[in-house]
Amino acid sequence: MGGDTRVNYLTSSSHYPKLAEHPVGKQIESIYTSRLRQFTDSGQYREQSLLAKLYFERIHNNAKHIKLSVYSPPDLTRPTFKEATSHEFSPASIGESFGPSWSTHWSRIHLTIPSSLHDAEHLEFHWDANNEGLIWLEDGTPAHGLTGGGERVEWILPEKWRDGKEHVFYVEMACNGMFGNAPGGDSIQPPAPNKYFTLHIADIVSVNLEARALYIDFWIIGDAAREFPQDSWEKHKALQVCNAIMDAFIAGGGSQKSIIEGRKIAQEYIGDKVDSSKVYDTDYNAIVGAIGQCHIDTCWLWPWAETKRKIARSWSNQCDLMDRYPEHRFCCSQAQQYKWLEQLYPSVFDRVKEKVKKGTFQPIGGSWVEHDTNMPSGESLVRQFLYGQRYFESRFGQRSQTFWLPDTFGYSTQLPQLCRLAGMPRFFTQKLSWNNINNFPHTTFNWVSLDGSQVLCHMAPDNTYTAEAHFGDVKRSSSQNKSMNEDPTGLLVFGKGDGGGGPTWEHIEKLRRCRGLSDKTGLLPRVKMGDSVDDFFARLEKKAEKGTEFVTWYGELYLELHRGCYTTQANNKRNNRKVEVLLHDIEYLATIASIKDASKGTKSGYKYPKKDLDFMWEGVLLCQFHDCLPGSAIEMCYRDSDELYEKVFKTGHRLLQEAQSALGFIDANSGSGDLTALNLLQWPRTSLTESSLPLEDAKSGLIQDAASMQRVMPLRELKNTRSPASIKETSTGVFTLTNANFRLEVTNGAITSLLDLRVGRQLIPAGRSANQLVLFDDKPLYWQAWDVEVYHLRSRTELQGGKSEIVDAGPARVAVATTTRISEQSWIKTTISLDAVDPSSSLLDDTKSSPLPNTITVTAEVEWHETMKFLKVEFPTTIHNTVASYETQYGIVQRPTHYNTNWDMAKFEVCCHRFADLSDANYGLSVLNDCKYGFAVAGSTMRLSLLRAPKAPDAHADMGRHHMKWALLPHEGALGMETVRGGLEFNYPVRLVRFEGGEKEAKDVEGLLGAIKVESRSEGVVLDWVKRGEDDEDVSTREGLPVREGMSVVVRLYDAVGAWTKARLGWGEVPVGKVYRTNLLEDDEEEIEIEDGSIGFEVRAFEVVTFRLQLKA
């Protein structure tokens, strides 16, 4: 056929053996994977494992080289270094126990490094008494924090101590663990009072750095073998590398040579750059940004006093790590903690300032503490930012751009607006990963406020702010990212937290291995250290600028957990509300008093009390920390907050009296001058007041159309034959209360009928009762003080009222009081009152009165001694709507009244401020309160939460006497300003004083008090706050911030009803020269033209607006 038909066979390799030498079986993966534990486990093979090679030598219990003595301060005191070291120290030894809980013990160590260790590669001092501690040098410098219990027990000994001489240092031992002193293994149980801690390690240790490094190598490669997908070659390669390391170690008898060989084998998988920060110096893009964080709860399972020490311990260590690891970046929030460090540990604060300047220690968050955002007032949220940002700027020359709040229990709908107004367009959290019903669907998104303002929000995909920097943390930082369509990057926030500590050297070493693994082998997302949180957000913003559309989330970020926090620790919440009201009134009056002579060209003798106000505000802001105000801390914390509130109230009452005095007012108990009511809200008010003060033989008085100040007029007999308010017992225990607007029937303390006479509408369904006290069994799945679960609603029990009696028979006010027995130990006394409301009747001799508020008011006194019970008061109505409205900061939020979806049902208990409302298009009912935050509307039934009785972490939470008020405000039409004003009036009562001056002086003061006014077309713009400018030359505390010449008044307003409108702000006779629109930090942003003594401006729905009125020189 033609051609060459020979077949050319390839010659096989001469190295491939022809005959099988021995059988080779397939590795049983589960067995070879389980084997890995032997290499690093402290179990039965410990002495044959790598763990036995971590240290070359350990000097233990050797008095020649380590001499111990101790001073134990009395009475749980926490003396300073100088105080403690001035006392005599007694001999101490290994095995000695120290206590009880919360006590402090100072150990003095005389240490001499033996000559045999002078040339050691790396020497550490190890100390472990299973409690927290702080190492101090002999000169009083804090050196290093200790955690105890096997964690963070090592301190690198100074090189200069290898001189054969004796060196002295101290360990300040705190008798508490990282998470306080809970008994057993359940950290949220009330602290045990008599825990003792045994010192079992006080050693000089020569560390085998190669063995320690191999330990980390093996840890990460072993995680890859366990956690990579089964179908990936990378998983199987990792398993082979780990087994090869173990084989080499065994073959070499655990010698140093075998350890070095093991490290070389590890390089096949993680590369050869993992021993330095150069591992990150590659051209590969990382999608996981790692940032160190040390979340220290300002109080929680420990008191404030211990937090102050935790800060010094934790931050000292971070400064050390920055010296050792150039890639380490550490972010830390809470200006309050920085201030404590500055005051108590100035040398550590100086180290922090040095690191901040270098960019390695990064202040973040812009707030005074990591505060609750549900319950503080709008102005409190403003002050969190104002005080936080000003502190950071004054100490470090910078403001935060990112609001950092990883652990707070839900996020108010107005936060995006306030963040933007405080200079923070970015927001970081992760807490919604704790939802116990629905999974929040986004990782990176635009969060939109009620007014339309937005911030760029990122939630850590790893779902924690205390990551251990494990292989799995890096992996989850990508695999759990829910926003991959827009951006694949994620923040990995790592470091010991809640109880402090922060990143450890192990964390940083593990991340180096993870990066090396990604570059050498692949599959694991690349992680990078060395950038800041702001760098991370800047890249996201750059993507947005280039067209990436991040998804939007409108409204609150509601946490589907910890709903009991709206109610727990009721007195603490009452203090918060009452002091916010007090601060409002003080700053209003102090502002007017400080400028009252400005129009005359003279200098006022009254000085705006800035330092005292700062003390008050900083105390209030501290108590709004997210474990204090919500009620989830131990009993010690509430003893602390009660003491602080007492000081704040005492200061506040003094400031109020001083401001009133500067305006010519004296105490109402004085015998001279007319009894006068001060109205510090922006609209005229008419109200009744009952007082033990002389009212011309009348037991009550009328405050009629009080614009700013008004004489209280005594009420005598009514001329009109029809009583404006009446009460009658129609049958035993059944009372009818009537005024011109309402007729209600009260049976055993419950309202069985409420008829609105204005429209002829019955508000209560037949057979039901409003103001009905109900008790629920309250045993959440775990978090007692924090949680109430949906199943508690199945245990509803109506409380039956006891004997009722008429306590006020009119004609100005009628009231019936009922005592209800809750249990043998607990009772509640409620008093339902109805005021005269009749514009056609004359309440005063020869005086025509405008209408009084349309409320049915209930005052309550409770003696509460229950266990795991929840007390509420409910109001069934004849009103139907699928949504109810709740006041929040600077606005109103709507939430479902039904359980159509799990998202709807999850909101079975929510937060409100001064009112909640259920309305249809023509009519509604608002429930007002003076100190409560928990509420629910289910169908047509409204429930106000009153008291809980959890037993952990405070075994006595809420036990004792309570006082509270609520009111019903039926209204015609949909929800509007009648309710907004009603809620404000219910919380801001008029203040009774007497005026010393003459008629002209009174007129002048009245004009000043009512000078600043706002008017709007919608009538929905509220003048919320009046204060002096922070940087005014007569106000500024001059703490490193610029001072502004002259005097200014800062005015904050907001739309309260959700309507765009045009408004005007006027100031009467106050000599205003210029007006600036500012942000919350009082930076001038825009000068506003003055026209006829006022300015015009527009307000978006629920927008917050701040103006600075610069007075004429």
XYZ file of N, CA and C in Angstrom, residues 809-968:
480
model
N -63.380 64.889 93.817
C -64.781 64.976 93.397
C -65.077 66.202 92.542
N -64.066 66.920 92.107
C -64.289 68.035 91.213
C -64.373 69.347 91.950
N -64.771 70.436 91.272
C -65.265 70.426 89.885
C -64.172 70.510 88.827
N -62.933 70.876 89.251
C -61.891 71.020 88.247
C -61.345 69.668 87.792
N -61.291 68.738 88.712
C -60.749 67.406 88.400
C -61.506 66.371 89.209
N -61.766 65.233 88.559
C -62.361 64.106 89.274
C -61.436 62.912 89.123
N -61.425 62.065 90.148
C -60.484 60.941 90.104
C -60.983 59.813 90.980
N -60.689 58.577 90.526
C -61.018 57.393 91.286
C -59.763 56.529 91.380
N -59.477 56.048 92.581
C -58.271 55.255 92.817
C -58.644 53.818 93.138
N -57.846 52.882 92.611
C -58.086 51.454 92.820
C -56.770 50.766 93.151
N -56.789 49.933 94.163
C -55.617 49.132 94.491
C -55.858 47.703 94.005
N -54.933 47.217 93.208
C -55.029 45.874 92.631
C -53.924 45.003 93.204
N -54.289 43.877 93.727
C -53.315 42.948 94.272
C -52.759 42.092 93.140
N -51.452 42.155 92.939
C -50.795 41.365 91.898
C -50.474 39.971 92.433
N -49.974 39.934 93.649
C -49.665 38.678 94.340
C -49.628 39.003 95.828
N -49.215 38.054 96.627
C -49.117 38.326 98.053
C -48.078 39.392 98.349
N -47.087 39.506 97.476
C -45.995 40.445 97.721
C -46.147 41.761 96.962
N -46.962 41.783 95.923
C -46.974 42.919 95.005
C -48.365 43.505 94.848
N -48.412 44.829 94.640
C -49.681 45.516 94.386
C -49.427 46.733 93.515
N -50.510 47.241 92.940
C -50.439 48.471 92.157
C -51.661 49.319 92.471
N -51.432 50.588 92.719
C -52.508 51.539 92.946
C -52.578 52.472 91.754
N -53.703 52.466 91.043
C -53.895 53.325 89.882
C -54.969 54.359 90.201
N -54.731 55.574 89.745
C -55.689 56.649 89.920
C -56.049 57.220 88.556
N -57.312 57.023 88.161
C -57.800 57.528 86.876
C -58.419 58.900 87.123
N -57.963 59.911 86.402
C -58.463 61.265 86.607
C -58.912 61.884 85.301
N -59.870 62.761 85.411
C -60.448 63.465 84.274
C -60.576 64.933 84.661
N -60.003 65.810 83.837
C -60.052 67.243 84.117
C -61.227 67.903 83.424
N -61.592 69.053 83.947
C -62.647 69.837 83.324
C -62.197 70.305 81.945
N -63.028 70.079 80.970
C -62.739 70.548 79.613
C -64.052 71.074 79.052
N -64.265 72.392 79.129
C -65.525 72.949 78.658
C -65.336 74.404 78.297
N -65.061 74.681 77.033
C -64.827 76.063 76.624
C -65.997 76.978 76.907
N -67.201 76.437 77.040
C -68.367 77.291 77.248
C -68.593 77.614 78.713
N -67.839 76.984 79.602
C -68.019 77.225 81.028
C -66.934 78.144 81.548
N -67.248 78.881 82.571
C -66.279 79.745 83.209
C -65.673 79.013 84.388
N -64.391 78.717 84.314
C -63.721 78.055 85.414
C -63.295 79.047 86.482
N -63.158 80.288 86.081
C -62.687 81.301 87.005
C -63.706 82.424 87.096
N -63.694 83.115 88.214
C -64.546 84.282 88.336
C -64.193 85.280 87.246
N -65.147 85.596 86.429
C -64.984 86.621 85.393
C -63.842 86.321 84.426
N -63.530 85.061 84.207
C -62.427 84.715 83.320
C -62.868 83.635 82.346
N -62.543 83.832 81.105
C -62.865 82.844 80.069
C -61.642 81.960 79.843
N -61.800 80.655 79.892
C -60.677 79.738 79.759
C -60.690 79.059 78.402
N -59.497 78.847 77.846
C -59.381 78.038 76.638
C -59.391 76.567 77.039
N -59.581 75.650 76.086
C -59.715 74.228 76.430
C -58.488 73.677 77.128
N -58.717 72.757 78.038
C -57.663 72.013 78.686
C -57.357 70.753 77.864
N -56.231 70.087 78.113
C -55.890 68.893 77.329
C -56.983 67.824 77.397
N -57.180 67.135 76.268
C -58.240 66.123 76.151
C -57.735 64.753 76.587
N -57.228 64.641 77.788
C -56.631 63.377 78.215
C -57.351 62.787 79.409
N -57.339 61.462 79.464
C -57.710 60.718 80.659
C -56.399 60.213 81.235
N -56.057 60.687 82.413
C -54.730 60.444 82.975
C -54.782 59.352 84.039
N -53.742 58.505 84.045
C -53.620 57.463 85.056
C -52.262 57.608 85.730
N -52.276 57.779 87.035
C -51.030 57.728 87.806
C -50.992 56.389 88.524
N -49.798 55.849 88.644
C -49.669 54.519 89.244
C -48.510 54.478 90.220
N -48.747 53.807 91.317
C -47.719 53.477 92.290
C -47.716 51.961 92.426
N -46.516 51.369 92.320
C -46.421 49.911 92.293
C -45.416 49.443 93.327
N -45.781 48.427 94.058
C -44.836 47.683 94.888
C -44.656 46.326 94.204
N -43.444 46.059 93.734
C -43.210 44.966 92.793
C -42.179 43.996 93.354
N -42.587 42.753 93.564
C -41.682 41.715 94.079
C -42.046 40.385 93.418
N -41.834 40.318 92.118
C -42.212 39.129 91.358
C -40.984 38.404 90.831
N -41.210 37.240 90.296
C -40.150 36.440 89.683
C -40.569 36.057 88.276
N -39.834 36.573 87.296
C -40.038 36.223 85.891
C -41.479 36.455 85.453
N -41.997 37.626 85.792
C -43.317 38.059 85.365
C -43.197 39.380 84.621
N -44.198 39.668 83.791
C -44.203 40.876 82.965
C -45.564 41.551 83.164
N -45.536 42.784 83.681
C -46.763 43.545 83.927
C -46.980 44.554 82.810
N -48.179 44.542 82.234
C -48.533 45.494 81.182
C -49.919 46.055 81.481
N -50.257 47.132 80.799
C -51.614 47.660 80.849
C -52.104 47.740 79.411
N -53.319 47.251 79.176
C -53.772 47.164 77.789
C -55.058 47.944 77.564
N -55.229 48.327 76.284
C -56.342 49.170 75.884
C -56.958 48.617 74.597
N -57.947 47.732 74.706
C -58.655 47.293 73.501
C -59.456 48.471 72.948
N -59.524 48.588 71.637
C -60.186 49.731 71.013
C -61.129 49.261 69.912
N -61.918 50.196 69.424
C -62.782 49.939 68.262
C -62.164 50.525 67.001
N -60.864 50.762 67.036
C -60.149 51.348 65.896
C -59.417 50.240 65.155
N -59.472 50.278 63.844
C -58.827 49.244 63.033
C -57.861 49.878 62.039
N -56.639 49.370 62.009
C -55.646 49.787 61.019
C -54.571 48.708 60.978
N -53.952 48.550 59.847
C -52.905 47.532 59.728
C -51.565 48.027 60.249
N -51.479 49.329 60.558
C -50.250 49.880 61.127
C -50.602 50.757 62.323
N -49.680 50.809 63.264
C -49.755 51.741 64.387
C -48.550 52.663 64.300
N -48.641 53.792 64.956
C -47.579 54.803 64.901
C -46.958 54.980 66.280
N -45.637 55.156 66.276
C -44.892 55.281 67.526
C -43.932 56.450 67.411
N -43.893 57.269 68.452
C -42.918 58.355 68.422
C -41.520 57.791 68.603
N -40.604 58.291 67.799
C -39.192 57.986 67.950
C -38.457 59.324 67.976
N -37.143 59.297 67.972
C -36.412 60.558 67.995
C -36.716 61.354 66.724
N -37.170 62.570 66.898
C -37.411 63.489 65.788
C -38.360 62.915 64.743
N -39.334 62.133 65.166
C -40.237 61.618 64.143
C -41.177 60.551 64.648
N -41.812 59.906 63.705
C -42.809 58.870 63.972
C -42.518 57.688 63.062
N -42.544 56.497 63.623
C -42.313 55.290 62.842
C -43.572 54.430 62.886
N -43.902 53.854 61.761
C -45.072 52.979 61.679
C -44.635 51.521 61.669
N -45.422 50.711 62.407
C -45.124 49.282 62.471
C -46.426 48.508 62.343
N -46.363 47.259 61.871
C -47.587 46.493 61.615
C -48.325 46.132 62.900
N -49.628 46.038 62.789
C -50.461 45.562 63.905
C -50.875 44.111 63.686
N -50.372 43.510 62.638
C -50.755 42.137 62.273
C -49.520 41.253 62.231
N -49.750 39.958 62.028
C -48.670 38.978 61.964
C -48.675 38.267 60.606
N -48.889 39.014 59.527
C -48.976 38.397 58.199
C -47.737 37.582 57.854
N -46.586 38.142 58.136
C -45.328 37.462 57.827
C -44.495 37.368 59.090
N -43.436 36.600 59.004
C -42.526 36.518 60.139
C -41.881 37.859 60.448
N -41.670 38.668 59.408
C -41.113 40.007 59.630
C -42.092 40.856 60.441
N -43.387 40.707 60.171
C -44.403 41.443 60.932
C -44.483 40.935 62.363
N -44.556 39.623 62.510
C -44.712 39.029 63.827
C -43.516 39.330 64.722
N -42.340 39.452 64.108
C -41.127 39.691 64.899
C -41.236 40.965 65.724
N -42.081 41.897 65.278
C -42.222 43.172 65.989
C -43.390 43.114 66.973
N -43.455 42.023 67.731
C -44.544 41.874 68.701
C -44.321 42.741 69.936
N -43.120 43.275 70.114
C -42.811 44.228 71.190
C -41.823 45.227 70.611
N -42.152 46.512 70.728
C -41.338 47.527 70.071
C -41.087 48.688 71.029
N -40.285 49.626 70.550
C -39.924 50.783 71.360
C -40.727 52.002 70.937
N -41.174 52.756 71.914
C -41.770 54.058 71.620
C -41.235 55.061 72.629
N -41.445 56.333 72.322
C -41.019 57.383 73.239
C -42.226 57.907 74.011
N -42.671 59.101 73.712
C -43.710 59.708 74.554
C -45.112 59.243 74.210
N -45.304 58.653 73.032
C -46.657 58.195 72.696
C -46.619 57.082 71.657
N -47.690 56.307 71.670
C -48.009 55.378 70.589
C -49.435 55.691 70.172
N -49.748 55.427 68.910
C -51.049 55.850 68.393
C -51.609 54.812 67.432
N -52.931 54.602 67.556
C -53.661 53.779 66.598
C -54.801 54.627 66.052
N -54.780 54.874 64.749
C -55.761 55.768 64.145
C -56.263 55.205 62.834
N -57.498 55.585 62.505
C -57.961 55.412 61.137
C -57.972 56.802 60.500
N -58.642 56.957 59.390
C -58.589 58.234 58.681
C -59.292 59.353 59.431
N -60.263 59.016 60.279
C -61.093 60.034 60.917
C -60.923 60.138 62.416
N -60.272 59.145 63.029
C -60.272 59.131 64.486
C -59.118 58.259 64.988
N -58.649 58.571 66.198
C -57.575 57.761 66.743
C -57.459 57.873 68.241
N -56.649 56.988 68.799
C -56.363 56.994 70.224
C -54.852 56.966 70.403
N -54.357 57.931 71.161
C -52.936 57.962 71.512
C -52.786 57.593 72.976
N -51.763 56.801 73.271
C -51.426 56.469 74.655
C -50.115 57.176 74.973
N -50.161 58.088 75.934
C -48.993 58.853 76.341
C -48.369 58.200 77.566
N -47.086 58.453 77.785
C -46.429 57.962 78.996
C -45.369 58.950 79.426
N -44.952 58.858 80.683
C -43.938 59.789 81.186
C -42.591 59.138 81.442
N -42.462 57.799 81.282
C -41.162 57.178 81.561
C -41.040 55.769 81.003
N -41.924 55.357 80.105
C -41.917 53.997 79.590
C -41.487 53.975 78.121
N -41.000 52.782 77.674
C -40.503 52.655 76.301
C -41.030 51.430 75.568
N -41.473 50.398 76.269
C -41.970 49.195 75.614
C -43.437 49.314 75.266
N -43.802 48.860 74.075
C -45.190 48.977 73.633
C -45.468 47.886 72.609
N -46.776 47.632 72.408
C -47.200 46.689 71.372
C -48.621 47.040 70.964
N -48.901 46.899 69.684
C -50.273 46.979 69.181
C -50.518 45.714 68.371
N -51.458 44.905 68.841
C -51.823 43.665 68.165
C -53.289 43.772 67.765
N -53.533 43.861 66.480
C -54.896 44.090 66.018
C -55.358 45.460 66.472
N -56.420 45.492 67.276
C -56.947 46.763 67.774
C -56.634 46.973 69.252
N -55.788 46.134 69.815
C -55.445 46.240 71.229
C -54.057 46.849 71.396
N -53.995 47.885 72.230
C -52.740 48.572 72.519
C -52.267 48.151 73.903
N -50.961 47.897 74.049
C -50.412 47.488 75.339
C -49.165 48.311 75.664
N -49.176 48.912 76.840
C -48.010 49.615 77.366
C -47.321 48.707 78.372
N -46.026 48.480 78.182
C -45.263 47.601 79.082
C -44.807 48.394 80.293
N -45.009 47.813 81.480
C -44.743 48.536 82.721
C -43.526 48.012 83.475
N -43.504 46.724 83.826
C -42.433 46.187 84.665
C -42.136 44.738 84.303
N -40.852 44.380 84.413
C -40.424 42.993 84.273
C -39.756 42.543 85.573
N -39.458 41.243 85.654
C -38.830 40.694 86.861
C -37.819 39.613 86.515
N -36.825 39.927 85.653
C -35.785 38.935 85.364
C -34.878 38.749 86.574
N -34.175 37.628 86.621
C -33.288 37.323 87.738
C -31.833 37.182 87.316
N -31.520 37.546 86.088
C -30.136 37.533 85.630
C -29.988 38.593 84.535
N -28.895 39.356 84.588
C -27.757 39.213 85.499
C -27.930 39.920 86.846
N -29.025 40.664 87.029
C -29.317 41.300 88.311
C -30.455 40.533 88.975
N -30.162 39.884 90.090
C -31.163 39.060 90.763
C -32.289 39.893 91.356
N -32.085 41.210 91.482
C -33.083 42.071 92.115
C -33.601 43.148 91.158
N -33.490 42.897 89.884
C -33.913 43.895 88.900
C -35.368 44.282 89.113
N -35.611 45.576 89.218
C -36.948 46.176 89.290
C -37.686 45.905 90.583
N -37.068 45.217 91.535
C -37.772 44.956 92.780
C -37.912 46.251 93.591
N -39.107 46.476 94.137
C -39.307 47.650 94.971
C -40.420 48.543 94.479
N -40.341 49.834 94.838
C -41.398 50.804 94.581
C -41.158 51.537 93.256
N -42.245 51.737 92.516
C -42.181 52.433 91.225
C -43.319 53.438 91.127
N -43.045 54.522 90.390
C -44.056 55.536 90.109
C -44.048 55.818 88.608
N -45.234 55.918 88.036
C -45.331 56.127 86.586
C -46.679 56.748 86.245
N -46.753 57.292 85.055
C -48.007 57.878 84.575
C -48.207 57.497 83.110
N -49.480 57.352 82.748
C -49.832 57.251 81.337
C -51.170 57.955 81.132
N -51.513 58.178 79.906
C -52.756 58.902 79.619
C -53.312 58.455 78.287
N -54.641 58.555 78.176
C -55.328 58.293 76.915
C -55.696 59.630 76.293
